[in-house]
Amino acid sequence: MAYTIKIEESHSKKQKPADHELGFGKYYTDHMFIMDYDAGQGWHSPRVVPYQPITLDPAAKIFHYGQSVFEGLKAYRAEDGRILLFRPDRNFKRLNLSNVRLSIPQLDEELALEALLKLLNVDRDWVPSSEGTSLYIRPFIIATEAALGVAPSTQYKFMIILSPVGSYYEEGIHPVKIHVESSYVRAVAGGVGHAKTAGNYAAGLRAQEEATDKGYSQVLWLDGVHRKYIEEVGSMNVFFKINGKVITPALNGSILDGITRNSILELIKQQQIPVEERQISMEEVYEAYQNGTLEEAFGTGTAAVISPIGELQWRDEKLVIHNGQTGELAAKLYDLLTSIQLGRIEGPEGWVVELPNS
Ligand code: PMP
């Protein structure tokens, strides 16, 4: 189906914050993308409009049954001024996988990418340029039908909003402390753990709060059945280097298929470092720690790219990894991937998409 994306430019432009004030998700650009779905009509009326609140009926299904999905990716400003996206096709593909699980109608992935490029073009001056900054992109879909029956909505909105964000590491990449969660669980196979849907994040807040109170920055989730096998960190996938070999939990239906995870796996394979995607238990990590073969641990995700793990708190134990310092592999992979994302070096074909000049 051929679509025409309408563009309504904002008359008043906001004042842009200075790069050092950005933080995460505090400021929004001048425009947003919006598109509607009505049963019988399909997705329609794609448009870029001034950034504005939306009005919904209090009975809208999103408020009651949580039928929503979202994505997160970034646009980077290269040193030569070009605006670069990292594997955006995979985000829209994943959005559609989440849609399947949440009974939300499929999007045309090419249209979604075109919509993003149109929106970015209108707000291109919002992509910050200081080291470590970027424009965070949040595509999302919500169920808008006003009806309280528990059934898939007949109406939806697909939106994209943009937020300039600061450097994740103010003083360069540094290790985080993580709490291994033994009481709460996030997801089980057959549930919605592999989908990027709001409820997964709501369900994780309580554990996150308790971990924060104890001085840990995030939680490491264990599997929901045995509380034994490692799943993922709050908003990151996780990797361990044990005795020269890299291990990451396999995609088992209850963790997110991270785009950074996938990219890091490819880079590790290119470096000819042995790597395994498989089930890995906390006991195995602990045993490696005790016998001195746990060399590194790190998380991967769009926000920080790589987060070295300096300490894991599990039961009554504190596992200090790599003396609480960033490991060589984590540092190398961080440099490699951020250099590709910023267009300093060439990555595998199709990874970097340049925003065309208007
Ligand atoms: N797991 C979860 C639960 C996440 O929210 C994220 C962030 N999207 C990730 C892993 C990492 O995924 P990505 O590399 O695509 O950002």
PDB file of N, CA, C and O in Angstrom, residues 322-351:
ATOM      1  N   HIS A 322      37.183  -8.962  37.888  1.00  0.00           N
ATOM      2  CA  HIS A 322      38.290  -8.206  37.277  1.00  0.00           C
ATOM      3  C   HIS A 322      38.718  -7.044  38.198  1.00  0.00           C
ATOM      4  O   HIS A 322      38.910  -5.914  37.738  1.00  0.00           O
ATOM      5  N   ASN A 323      38.800  -7.331  39.473  1.00  0.00           N
ATOM      6  CA  ASN A 323      39.174  -6.324  40.492  1.00  0.00           C
ATOM      7  C   ASN A 323      38.285  -5.099  40.461  1.00  0.00           C
ATOM      8  O   ASN A 323      38.713  -3.999  40.818  1.00  0.00           O
ATOM      9  N   GLY A 324      37.043  -5.274  40.002  1.00  0.00           N
ATOM     10  CA  GLY A 324      36.122  -4.129  39.939  1.00  0.00           C
ATOM     11  C   GLY A 324      36.473  -3.161  38.811  1.00  0.00           C
ATOM     12  O   GLY A 324      35.918  -2.067  38.748  1.00  0.00           O
ATOM     13  N   GLN A 325      37.379  -3.578  37.925  1.00  0.00           N
ATOM     14  CA  GLN A 325      37.815  -2.699  36.813  1.00  0.00           C
ATOM     15  C   GLN A 325      37.252  -3.195  35.481  1.00  0.00           C
ATOM     16  O   GLN A 325      36.850  -4.350  35.373  1.00  0.00           O
ATOM     17  N   THR A 326      37.249  -2.299  34.511  1.00  0.00           N
ATOM     18  CA  THR A 326      36.809  -2.683  33.159  1.00  0.00           C
ATOM     19  C   THR A 326      37.775  -3.702  32.563  1.00  0.00           C
ATOM     20  O   THR A 326      38.986  -3.498  32.582  1.00  0.00           O
ATOM     21  N   GLY A 327      37.213  -4.789  32.031  1.00  0.00           N
ATOM     22  CA  GLY A 327      38.062  -5.820  31.426  1.00  0.00           C
ATOM     23  C   GLY A 327      38.501  -5.429  30.019  1.00  0.00           C
ATOM     24  O   GLY A 327      37.901  -4.561  29.384  1.00  0.00           O
ATOM     25  N   GLU A 328      39.550  -6.118  29.535  1.00  0.00           N
ATOM     26  CA  GLU A 328      40.120  -5.779  28.218  1.00  0.00           C
ATOM     27  C   GLU A 328      39.118  -6.040  27.098  1.00  0.00           C
ATOM     28  O   GLU A 328      38.997  -5.239  26.171  1.00  0.00           O
ATOM     29  N   LEU A 329      38.385  -7.160  27.197  1.00  0.00           N
ATOM     30  CA  LEU A 329      37.455  -7.488  26.116  1.00  0.00           C
ATOM     31  C   LEU A 329      36.325  -6.458  26.063  1.00  0.00           C
ATOM     32  O   LEU A 329      35.968  -5.970  24.987  1.00  0.00           O
ATOM     33  N   ALA A 330      35.772  -6.127  27.239  1.00  0.00           N
ATOM     34  CA  ALA A 330      34.679  -5.130  27.284  1.00  0.00           C
ATOM     35  C   ALA A 330      35.157  -3.806  26.686  1.00  0.00           C
ATOM     36  O   ALA A 330      34.446  -3.178  25.887  1.00  0.00           O
ATOM     37  N   ALA A 331      36.359  -3.384  27.054  1.00  0.00           N
ATOM     38  CA  ALA A 331      36.886  -2.102  26.561  1.00  0.00           C
ATOM     39  C   ALA A 331      37.077  -2.148  25.043  1.00  0.00           C
ATOM     40  O   ALA A 331      36.710  -1.211  24.327  1.00  0.00           O
ATOM     41  N   LYS A 332      37.610  -3.266  24.567  1.00  0.00           N
ATOM     42  CA  LYS A 332      37.874  -3.406  23.136  1.00  0.00           C
ATOM     43  C   LYS A 332      36.561  -3.408  22.339  1.00  0.00           C
ATOM     44  O   LYS A 332      36.433  -2.733  21.310  1.00  0.00           O
ATOM     45  N   LEU A 333      35.576  -4.164  22.830  1.00  0.00           N
ATOM     46  CA  LEU A 333      34.299  -4.243  22.119  1.00  0.00           C
ATOM     47  C   LEU A 333      33.572  -2.898  22.148  1.00  0.00           C
ATOM     48  O   LEU A 333      32.926  -2.509  21.175  1.00  0.00           O
ATOM     49  N   TYR A 334      33.698  -2.186  23.259  1.00  0.00           N
ATOM     50  CA  TYR A 334      33.078  -0.853  23.368  1.00  0.00           C
ATOM     51  C   TYR A 334      33.666   0.084  22.313  1.00  0.00           C
ATOM     52  O   TYR A 334      32.943   0.758  21.581  1.00  0.00           O
ATOM     53  N   ASP A 335      34.992   0.083  22.225  1.00  0.00           N
ATOM     54  CA  ASP A 335      35.667   0.941  21.231  1.00  0.00           C
ATOM     55  C   ASP A 335      35.258   0.589  19.817  1.00  0.00           C
ATOM     56  O   ASP A 335      34.969   1.464  19.006  1.00  0.00           O
ATOM     57  N   LEU A 336      35.234  -0.718  19.570  1.00  0.00           N
ATOM     58  CA  LEU A 336      34.918  -1.197  18.225  1.00  0.00           C
ATOM     59  C   LEU A 336      33.490  -0.817  17.831  1.00  0.00           C
ATOM     60  O   LEU A 336      33.258  -0.222  16.769  1.00  0.00           O
ATOM     61  N   LEU A 337      32.544  -1.125  18.701  1.00  0.00           N
ATOM     62  CA  LEU A 337      31.144  -0.883  18.337  1.00  0.00           C
ATOM     63  C   LEU A 337      30.822   0.610  18.269  1.00  0.00           C
ATOM     64  O   LEU A 337      30.140   1.055  17.342  1.00  0.00           O
ATOM     65  N   THR A 338      31.326   1.393  19.221  1.00  0.00           N
ATOM     66  CA  THR A 338      31.035   2.836  19.160  1.00  0.00           C
ATOM     67  C   THR A 338      31.725   3.461  17.943  1.00  0.00           C
ATOM     68  O   THR A 338      31.182   4.376  17.333  1.00  0.00           O
ATOM     69  N   SER A 339      32.889   2.957  17.549  1.00  0.00           N
ATOM     70  CA  SER A 339      33.557   3.487  16.349  1.00  0.00           C
ATOM     71  C   SER A 339      32.739   3.198  15.097  1.00  0.00           C
ATOM     72  O   SER A 339      32.667   4.024  14.188  1.00  0.00           O
ATOM     73  N   ILE A 340      32.104   2.032  15.073  1.00  0.00           N
ATOM     74  CA  ILE A 340      31.241   1.695  13.922  1.00  0.00           C
ATOM     75  C   ILE A 340      30.011   2.608  13.941  1.00  0.00           C
ATOM     76  O   ILE A 340      29.641   3.209  12.940  1.00  0.00           O
ATOM     77  N   GLN A 341      29.390   2.743  15.129  1.00  0.00           N
ATOM     78  CA  GLN A 341      28.164   3.537  15.235  1.00  0.00           C
ATOM     79  C   GLN A 341      28.399   4.998  14.849  1.00  0.00           C
ATOM     80  O   GLN A 341      27.525   5.659  14.308  1.00  0.00           O
ATOM     81  N   LEU A 342      29.596   5.499  15.141  1.00  0.00           N
ATOM     82  CA  LEU A 342      29.913   6.902  14.853  1.00  0.00           C
ATOM     83  C   LEU A 342      30.550   7.091  13.479  1.00  0.00           C
ATOM     84  O   LEU A 342      30.982   8.200  13.133  1.00  0.00           O
ATOM     85  N   GLY A 343      30.627   6.021  12.708  1.00  0.00           N
ATOM     86  CA  GLY A 343      31.147   6.116  11.344  1.00  0.00           C
ATOM     87  C   GLY A 343      32.651   6.321  11.285  1.00  0.00           C
ATOM     88  O   GLY A 343      33.171   6.736  10.250  1.00  0.00           O
ATOM     89  N   ARG A 344      33.363   6.040  12.398  1.00  0.00           N
ATOM     90  CA  ARG A 344      34.828   6.202  12.370  1.00  0.00           C
ATOM     91  C   ARG A 344      35.479   5.049  11.638  1.00  0.00           C
ATOM     92  O   ARG A 344      36.509   5.204  11.011  1.00  0.00           O
ATOM     93  N   ILE A 345      34.880   3.860  11.787  1.00  0.00           N
ATOM     94  CA  ILE A 345      35.366   2.711  11.018  1.00  0.00           C
ATOM     95  C   ILE A 345      34.158   2.027  10.396  1.00  0.00           C
ATOM     96  O   ILE A 345      33.023   2.209  10.856  1.00  0.00           O
ATOM     97  N   GLU A 346      34.426   1.249   9.361  1.00  0.00           N
ATOM     98  CA  GLU A 346      33.319   0.606   8.665  1.00  0.00           C
ATOM     99  C   GLU A 346      32.923  -0.694   9.365  1.00  0.00           C
ATOM    100  O   GLU A 346      33.786  -1.509   9.697  1.00  0.00           O
ATOM    101  N   GLY A 347      31.634  -0.886   9.556  1.00  0.00           N
ATOM    102  CA  GLY A 347      31.148  -2.121  10.161  1.00  0.00           C
ATOM    103  C   GLY A 347      30.619  -3.040   9.088  1.00  0.00           C
ATOM    104  O   GLY A 347      30.718  -2.733   7.902  1.00  0.00           O
ATOM    105  N   PRO A 348      30.040  -4.169   9.501  1.00  0.00           N
ATOM    106  CA  PRO A 348      29.436  -5.071   8.520  1.00  0.00           C
ATOM    107  C   PRO A 348      28.364  -4.354   7.686  1.00  0.00           C
ATOM    108  O   PRO A 348      27.762  -3.381   8.151  1.00  0.00           O
ATOM    109  N   GLU A 349      28.137  -4.861   6.499  1.00  0.00           N
ATOM    110  CA  GLU A 349      27.227  -4.195   5.574  1.00  0.00           C
ATOM    111  C   GLU A 349      25.836  -3.994   6.168  1.00  0.00           C
ATOM    112  O   GLU A 349      25.287  -4.897   6.793  1.00  0.00           O
ATOM    113  N   GLY A 350      25.298  -2.799   5.994  1.00  0.00           N
ATOM    114  CA  GLY A 350      23.930  -2.522   6.407  1.00  0.00           C
ATOM    115  C   GLY A 350      23.768  -2.100   7.860  1.00  0.00           C
ATOM    116  O   GLY A 350      22.668  -1.761   8.295  1.00  0.00           O
ATOM    117  N   TRP A 351      24.823  -2.117   8.647  1.00  0.00           N
ATOM    118  CA  TRP A 351      24.689  -1.769  10.064  1.00  0.00           C
ATOM    119  C   TRP A 351      24.438  -0.277  10.263  1.00  0.00           C
ATOM    120  O   TRP A 351      23.717   0.105  11.179  1.00  0.00           O
TER     121      TRP A 351
END
